Short mmCIF file of C-alpha atoms in Angstrom, two decimals:
data_model
loop_
_atom_site.label_atom_id
_atom_site.label_comp_id
_atom_site.label_asym_id
_atom_site.label_seq_id
_atom_site.Cartn_x
_atom_site.Cartn_y
_atom_site.Cartn_z
CA MET A 23 30.40 -13.15 30.30
CA LYS A 24 27.77 -10.84 31.03
CA SER A 25 23.96 -12.37 29.81
CA LYS A 26 22.04 -9.71 27.80
CA SER A 27 18.98 -8.26 29.25
CA TYR A 28 16.63 -7.47 26.32
CA LYS A 29 14.30 -4.21 26.98
CA LEU A 30 11.39 -4.65 24.61
CA THR A 31 9.23 -1.83 22.98
CA GLY A 32 6.51 -1.97 20.30
CA THR A 33 3.46 -3.94 19.89
CA PRO A 34 3.04 -7.15 21.29
CA GLN A 35 3.25 -8.18 17.25
CA GLU A 36 6.60 -6.49 16.86
CA GLN A 37 7.93 -7.78 20.10
CA ALA A 38 6.98 -11.45 18.95
CA GLY A 39 8.80 -10.51 15.88
CA PHE A 40 12.01 -9.68 17.86
CA TRP A 41 12.07 -13.06 19.71
CA VAL A 42 11.29 -15.26 16.79
CA PHE A 43 14.05 -13.40 14.80
CA THR A 44 16.53 -13.22 17.60
CA GLN A 45 15.90 -17.06 18.73
CA HIS A 46 17.44 -18.00 15.34
CA SER A 47 20.45 -15.82 15.07
CA ASP A 48 23.88 -16.36 16.80
CA GLU A 49 23.10 -14.19 19.82
CA TRP A 50 20.63 -16.74 21.30
CA THR A 51 21.11 -17.71 24.77
CA THR A 52 19.92 -19.82 27.59
CA ALA A 53 19.18 -16.44 29.49
CA ALA A 54 17.26 -15.15 25.96
CA GLU A 55 15.32 -18.36 26.35
CA GLN A 56 14.28 -17.91 30.20
CA GLN A 57 13.39 -14.12 29.22
CA LEU A 58 11.38 -15.22 26.15
CA GLN A 59 9.66 -17.68 28.22
CA ASP A 60 8.55 -15.15 31.02
CA TRP A 61 7.51 -12.49 28.43
CA LEU A 62 5.16 -15.41 27.06
CA ALA A 63 3.98 -15.88 30.35
CA GLN A 64 2.92 -12.33 30.84
CA HIS A 65 -0.34 -12.28 28.73
CA ASP A 66 -2.06 -14.72 26.72
CA SER A 67 -1.66 -12.18 23.57
CA ASN A 68 2.16 -12.69 23.97
CA ARG A 69 2.33 -16.26 23.26
CA LEU A 70 -0.77 -15.68 20.43
CA GLU A 71 1.36 -13.40 18.66
CA TYR A 72 4.80 -15.26 18.90
CA GLU A 73 3.17 -18.27 17.56
CA ARG A 74 2.12 -16.39 14.30
CA ALA A 75 5.48 -14.68 13.99
CA LEU A 76 6.81 -18.30 14.45
CA LYS A 77 4.40 -19.42 11.66
CA LEU A 78 5.64 -16.40 9.35
CA TRP A 79 8.99 -17.79 10.11
CA GLN A 80 8.25 -21.21 9.00
CA GLN A 81 6.97 -19.76 5.82
CA LEU A 82 9.85 -18.20 5.07
CA ASP A 83 11.88 -21.26 5.40
CA GLN A 84 10.02 -22.87 2.80
CA LEU A 85 10.87 -20.10 0.40
CA LYS A 86 15.09 -20.25 1.25
CA PRO A 87 15.20 -23.36 -1.31
CA ALA A 88 13.54 -21.70 -3.82
CA SER A 89 15.71 -20.63 -6.74
CA PHE A 90 15.78 -16.40 -7.51
CA PRO A 91 18.30 -14.28 -8.65
CA ALA A 92 18.06 -12.62 -5.23
CA ARG A 93 19.38 -15.80 -3.22
CA GLN A 94 23.03 -15.54 -4.47
CA ALA A 95 23.19 -11.72 -3.14
CA ALA A 96 21.43 -12.81 -0.49
CA GLN A 97 24.12 -15.51 0.47
CA GLN A 98 27.10 -12.66 -0.15
CA ILE A 99 25.23 -10.37 2.24
CA ARG A 100 25.40 -13.31 5.04
CA ALA A 101 28.73 -13.84 4.74
CA LYS A 102 29.53 -10.59 5.79
CA ARG A 103 28.88 -11.26 10.03
CA MET A 104 29.76 -7.99 11.12
CA GLN A 105 27.45 -6.28 8.41
CA ARG A 106 24.89 -8.67 9.32
CA LYS A 107 25.34 -7.85 13.36
CA GLN A 108 25.04 -4.48 12.53
CA LEU A 109 21.92 -5.03 10.78
CA VAL A 110 20.70 -7.16 13.32
CA ARG A 111 21.40 -4.51 16.19
CA LYS A 112 19.59 -1.98 14.25
CA ILE A 113 16.46 -3.80 13.56
CA LYS A 114 16.37 -4.19 17.63
CA ASP A 115 16.84 -0.80 18.19
CA THR A 116 13.73 0.60 15.62
CA GLY A 117 11.47 -2.29 16.48
CA LEU A 118 10.73 -2.64 12.64
CA MET A 119 10.68 -6.68 12.69
CA GLY A 120 7.98 -7.68 10.23
CA LEU A 121 9.35 -6.24 6.97
CA LEU A 122 13.16 -6.13 7.94
CA VAL A 123 13.30 -9.74 8.83
CA LEU A 124 12.31 -10.58 5.27
CA THR A 125 14.89 -7.97 3.93
CA THR A 126 17.48 -9.10 6.39
CA ILE A 127 17.20 -13.00 5.02
CA PHE A 128 16.83 -12.40 1.60
CA GLY A 129 19.38 -9.20 0.88
CA LEU A 130 16.60 -7.39 -0.91
CA ASN A 131 17.87 -3.61 -0.12
CA GLU A 132 20.83 -4.58 -2.15
CA TYR A 133 19.05 -6.34 -5.00
CA ARG A 134 16.23 -4.15 -5.77
CA MET A 135 16.68 -1.16 -8.02
CA THR A 136 13.60 1.67 -7.37
CA ASP A 137 12.46 4.97 -9.19
CA CYS A 138 10.45 7.03 -7.10
CA TYR A 139 8.05 9.82 -8.12
CA ALA A 140 5.71 12.13 -6.46
CA THR A 141 3.51 15.31 -7.15
CA ALA A 142 2.41 17.99 -5.14
CA LEU A 143 -1.14 19.25 -4.45
CA GLY A 144 -2.69 20.20 -7.76
CA GLU A 145 -0.15 19.19 -9.65
CA ARG A 146 -0.40 16.25 -12.53
CA LYS A 147 2.69 14.47 -14.06
CA SER A 148 3.05 12.12 -17.36
CA ILE A 149 6.18 9.40 -17.16
CA ASP A 150 7.63 7.13 -19.69
CA LEU A 151 8.88 4.40 -17.88
CA ALA A 152 11.91 1.96 -19.35
CA ASP A 153 9.60 -0.77 -20.70
CA GLY A 154 7.90 1.67 -22.67
CA SER A 155 4.76 1.84 -20.10
CA GLN A 156 3.39 4.99 -19.10
CA ILE A 157 2.05 6.36 -15.81
CA ILE A 158 0.22 9.69 -15.47
CA LEU A 159 0.50 10.67 -11.76
CA ASN A 160 -2.42 12.53 -10.18
CA THR A 161 -2.42 15.40 -7.75
CA ASP A 162 -0.72 14.29 -4.16
CA THR A 163 0.60 11.30 -5.39
CA GLN A 164 3.71 8.98 -4.26
CA LEU A 165 4.95 5.69 -5.69
CA SER A 166 7.92 3.65 -6.34
CA VAL A 167 8.62 1.51 -10.05
CA LYS A 168 10.88 -1.65 -9.66
CA MET A 169 11.86 -3.87 -12.90
CA THR A 170 13.90 -6.91 -12.85
CA ASP A 171 14.49 -9.20 -15.95
CA ASN A 172 11.19 -11.14 -15.36
CA HIS A 173 9.01 -8.49 -13.43
CA ARG A 174 7.42 -5.08 -13.25
CA VAL A 175 6.35 -3.48 -10.16
CA LEU A 176 4.52 -0.52 -9.79
CA SER A 177 3.87 0.37 -5.66
CA LEU A 178 1.01 3.22 -4.92
CA ALA A 179 2.05 4.66 -1.69
CA LYS A 180 -0.94 7.13 -1.96
CA GLY A 181 -2.43 9.19 -4.15
CA GLU A 182 -3.76 8.11 -7.50
CA VAL A 183 -2.20 6.91 -10.79
CA TYR A 184 -3.14 5.96 -14.38
CA VAL A 185 -1.14 3.21 -16.31
CA SER A 186 -0.61 2.58 -19.68
CA VAL A 187 1.16 -1.02 -19.62
CA ALA A 188 3.63 -1.65 -22.62
CA HIS A 189 2.69 -5.46 -23.32
CA GLU A 190 5.28 -8.22 -22.47
CA VAL A 191 4.32 -11.93 -22.33
CA ASP A 192 7.58 -12.86 -20.22
CA ARG A 193 7.31 -9.86 -17.80
CA PRO A 194 4.15 -9.48 -16.13
CA PHE A 195 2.81 -5.86 -14.61
CA ASP A 196 1.70 -5.49 -11.29
CA VAL A 197 0.60 -2.82 -9.14
CA ILE A 198 0.79 -2.89 -5.21
CA ALA A 199 -1.74 -0.90 -3.28
CA GLY A 200 -3.22 -1.07 -0.09
CA ASN A 201 -3.53 -4.54 1.13
CA GLY A 202 -3.62 -5.97 -2.18
CA ARG A 203 -2.21 -5.89 -5.82
CA ILE A 204 -3.68 -5.38 -9.66
CA HIS A 205 -2.36 -7.41 -12.27
CA ASP A 206 -2.44 -6.34 -15.42
CA ILE A 207 -3.38 -8.33 -18.32
CA GLY A 208 -2.70 -6.26 -21.45
CA THR A 209 -4.74 -2.91 -19.99
CA ARG A 210 -5.10 0.52 -19.26
CA PHE A 211 -6.45 1.53 -15.73
CA ASN A 212 -6.56 3.82 -12.85
CA VAL A 213 -5.67 3.26 -9.40
CA TYR A 214 -6.58 5.73 -6.44
CA SER A 215 -5.70 4.72 -2.87
CA ALA A 216 -6.81 6.57 0.23
CA ASN A 217 -8.31 6.56 3.42
CA ASN A 218 -7.45 2.54 3.95
CA THR A 219 -9.17 2.24 0.65
CA THR A 220 -8.14 1.39 -3.01
CA GLN A 221 -10.23 1.76 -5.75
CA VAL A 222 -9.40 0.17 -9.52
CA THR A 223 -11.03 1.27 -12.96
CA VAL A 224 -10.29 -0.30 -16.20
CA ALA A 225 -10.35 1.88 -19.09
CA GLU A 226 -9.01 -0.60 -21.54
CA GLY A 227 -8.35 -4.19 -21.26
CA LYS A 228 -8.64 -6.33 -18.37
CA VAL A 229 -7.20 -6.82 -14.98
CA GLN A 230 -7.03 -8.97 -11.72
CA ILE A 231 -7.58 -7.94 -8.33
CA ILE A 232 -5.24 -9.93 -5.54
CA PRO A 233 -6.09 -9.06 -2.01
CA ASP A 234 -3.60 -10.46 0.50
CA SER A 235 -4.30 -13.95 1.69
CA LYS A 236 -5.49 -14.12 5.07
CA ILE A 237 -2.66 -16.76 6.31
CA THR A 238 -2.01 -16.58 9.97
CA GLY A 239 -5.03 -13.97 10.79
CA ALA A 240 -2.74 -10.96 11.59
CA ARG A 241 -2.53 -8.33 9.13
CA TRP A 242 1.36 -7.56 9.36
CA LEU A 243 2.12 -11.13 9.12
CA ASP A 244 -0.07 -11.83 6.11
CA HIS A 245 1.11 -8.85 4.28
CA VAL A 246 4.65 -9.68 4.90
CA ILE A 247 4.31 -13.30 3.74
CA SER A 248 2.02 -12.08 0.56
CA ARG A 249 5.29 -9.54 -0.54
CA SER A 250 7.73 -12.21 0.21
CA ALA A 251 6.43 -14.71 -2.68
CA PHE A 252 5.58 -11.64 -4.43
CA TRP A 253 9.02 -9.99 -4.54
CA LEU A 254 10.96 -13.16 -5.02
CA GLN A 255 8.54 -14.12 -7.96
CA LEU A 256 7.81 -17.35 -6.62
CA SER A 257 4.22 -17.27 -7.77
CA SER A 258 3.82 -14.65 -10.55
CA THR A 259 0.51 -15.86 -11.78
CA PRO A 260 -2.62 -15.26 -9.62
CA SER A 261 -5.03 -17.99 -9.62
CA ASN A 262 -7.69 -17.13 -11.65
CA ASP A 263 -10.30 -19.11 -9.51
CA GLU A 264 -9.67 -16.93 -6.72
CA SER A 265 -8.99 -13.75 -7.91
CA PRO A 266 -11.71 -11.27 -9.27
CA THR A 267 -11.37 -9.94 -12.92
CA LEU A 268 -12.27 -6.62 -14.22
CA VAL A 269 -12.59 -5.58 -17.82
CA VAL A 270 -13.30 -2.52 -19.56
CA GLY A 271 -15.69 -0.01 -17.74
CA GLN A 272 -15.55 -1.67 -14.83
CA GLN A 273 -14.53 -0.36 -11.23
CA ILE A 274 -14.13 -2.35 -8.00
CA SER A 275 -12.65 -1.36 -4.51
CA TYR A 276 -11.10 -3.43 -1.41
CA ASP A 277 -10.20 -2.20 1.65
CA ASP A 278 -7.12 -2.76 4.13
CA GLN A 279 -9.00 -5.75 5.57
CA GLY A 280 -9.11 -7.52 2.14
CA GLU A 281 -12.69 -6.70 1.83
CA VAL A 282 -13.51 -6.71 -1.93
CA ASN A 283 -16.75 -4.91 -3.39
CA ALA A 284 -18.67 -6.13 -6.26
CA PRO A 285 -17.80 -4.40 -9.73
CA ILE A 286 -19.61 -1.73 -10.75
CA ALA A 287 -19.90 0.25 -14.35
CA ASN A 288 -18.13 3.72 -13.78
CA ALA A 289 -14.82 4.23 -15.97
CA ALA A 290 -15.24 7.36 -17.93
CA ASN A 291 -15.98 9.98 -14.79
CA VAL A 292 -13.34 8.65 -12.72
CA ILE A 293 -10.74 8.92 -15.25
CA ALA A 294 -11.63 12.57 -16.56
CA TRP A 295 -8.87 13.70 -14.14
CA ARG A 296 -6.31 12.93 -16.73
CA SER A 297 -8.29 15.65 -19.08
CA GLY A 298 -8.43 18.32 -16.11
CA ARG A 299 -11.70 17.70 -15.17
CA LEU A 300 -13.87 16.50 -12.23
CA VAL A 301 -16.92 14.72 -13.58
CA PHE A 302 -20.26 13.95 -11.00
CA GLU A 303 -23.16 11.99 -11.84
CA MET A 304 -25.66 12.48 -8.83
CA ALA A 305 -23.07 12.27 -6.24
CA PRO A 306 -23.38 13.50 -2.74
CA LEU A 307 -22.15 17.14 -2.13
CA GLU A 308 -19.98 15.80 0.63
CA ALA A 309 -18.54 13.63 -2.07
CA VAL A 310 -18.14 16.12 -5.01
CA LEU A 311 -16.09 18.66 -2.50
CA SER A 312 -14.03 16.10 -1.12
CA GLN A 313 -12.31 15.24 -4.63
CA VAL A 314 -12.37 19.00 -4.87
CA GLN A 315 -10.18 19.38 -1.96
CA ARG A 316 -7.63 16.95 -3.45
CA TYR A 317 -6.41 19.85 -5.78
CA HIS A 318 -6.33 23.08 -3.65
CA LYS A 319 -5.28 23.90 0.12
CA ILE A 320 -8.58 24.17 1.30
CA SER A 321 -11.10 22.22 3.54
CA PHE A 322 -14.92 22.16 3.55
CA GLN A 323 -16.90 22.20 6.63
CA TYR A 324 -20.83 21.84 6.66
CA SER A 325 -23.55 23.46 8.53
CA GLY A 326 -25.42 20.40 8.96
CA GLU A 327 -25.71 16.73 7.72
CA ALA A 328 -28.38 17.33 5.31
CA ILE A 329 -26.55 19.58 3.02
CA LYS A 330 -23.77 16.63 2.46
CA GLN A 331 -26.43 14.54 0.75
CA ILE A 332 -27.33 16.88 -1.88
CA ARG A 333 -27.02 15.14 -4.91
CA VAL A 334 -24.55 16.91 -8.04
CA SER A 335 -24.54 16.03 -11.49
CA ALA A 336 -21.77 18.46 -12.67
CA SER A 337 -18.37 18.81 -14.71
CA PHE A 338 -15.32 21.25 -13.05
CA GLU A 339 -12.39 22.50 -14.34
CA ILE A 340 -9.98 20.70 -11.60
CA ASP A 341 -7.81 23.98 -11.39
CA ASN A 342 -10.34 26.66 -11.12
CA LEU A 343 -11.54 26.39 -7.50
CA PRO A 344 -13.52 29.86 -7.95
CA LYS A 345 -15.58 28.69 -10.90
CA ILE A 346 -16.59 25.09 -8.82
CA LEU A 347 -17.52 27.03 -6.19
CA ASN A 348 -19.68 29.81 -8.09
CA THR A 349 -21.22 26.86 -10.32
CA LEU A 350 -22.35 25.00 -7.52
CA GLN A 351 -24.01 28.12 -5.82
CA ALA A 352 -25.57 28.82 -8.88
CA ALA A 353 -26.93 25.44 -9.09
CA LEU A 354 -27.94 24.50 -5.52
CA PRO A 355 -29.66 26.23 -2.75
CA ILE A 356 -26.18 26.71 -0.94
CA LYS A 357 -23.66 29.10 -0.05
CA THR A 358 -19.82 28.93 0.78
CA GLN A 359 -18.24 31.41 3.14
CA GLN A 360 -14.31 31.87 3.24
CA LEU A 361 -13.16 31.29 6.78
CA GLN A 362 -9.47 31.37 7.98
CA ASP A 363 -6.67 28.88 7.36
CA GLY A 364 -8.15 27.76 4.27
CA LYS A 365 -11.45 26.63 5.52
CA ILE A 366 -14.63 27.05 3.57
CA MET A 367 -18.04 26.98 5.24
CA VAL A 368 -20.96 25.28 3.38
CA SER A 369 -24.39 26.03 4.02
CA PHE A 370 -28.06 26.56 2.79
CA THR A 371 -29.46 30.05 1.56
CA ARG A 372 -32.10 31.26 3.25
CA GLY A 373 -35.59 31.59 1.14
#
């Protein structure tokens, strides 16, 4: 039988995930072991990523004995050897090892039922969920909702959503956004995710913010481990000692590196979009126009850095772009000029 030679693609992280996954499959051979050793010897970063991936696998081993509904489904899937081998080949071809390793082990693809929602540029949409909760999607937003017998999860891919949660003691509600999740404690709150930063604002009640824990030091591994425990419902209640709590009127933001900023009071202006308005208090002009262009097929350019820092306090109708521009030009020493391809130049007026 001819020994298989693997041709690896992707980042060192993805390649390390491939090696660990294949090493624990039926296809592992002496020749494969030698190729792994050669790969490890190529660079120190290969060995480092391999050790991190192996640590991830060991973390997943600790989850396997746990009792959860997905386990029975996973056992049935693993019994279908041909189906499993096809999935393994697909994983190797795509190189998307991190998340798919977890999916293969637990059979979550067949276990999870997902409802997906989206809005177009400038569109806003209100949706009533099966549990009595309500979500309002802002412009250019994509999210999914998954509900099981003992958990409710909203995953925000991009954009902004306002959530009114129907209270259920035995079925917690969480929002996954960016590199963390928001745990509801009887709440109405707003989540905005863009440019690798997630902003959470509480309108009623309180929430907890749980960034991904730093388990291995590699973001993608930490992300998968955190999600595995979360999706399998092994620990649905976060630690009060480690997770910041927001109350009504407060806002917090965190980035994709897990850094969390201190809470500030800024609720009313943030959620004004639900009534079709944008509200600003002493905000830089660049920040104001950045929000405006979220709702229109335009982009702003500036004649210099100084103009970006002009402070603006105003309230605008979101959908009325000409009125927004006219109001700004009347109140500030600026003018706007329409260019091609939806670009608008902003510059100082003379005199």
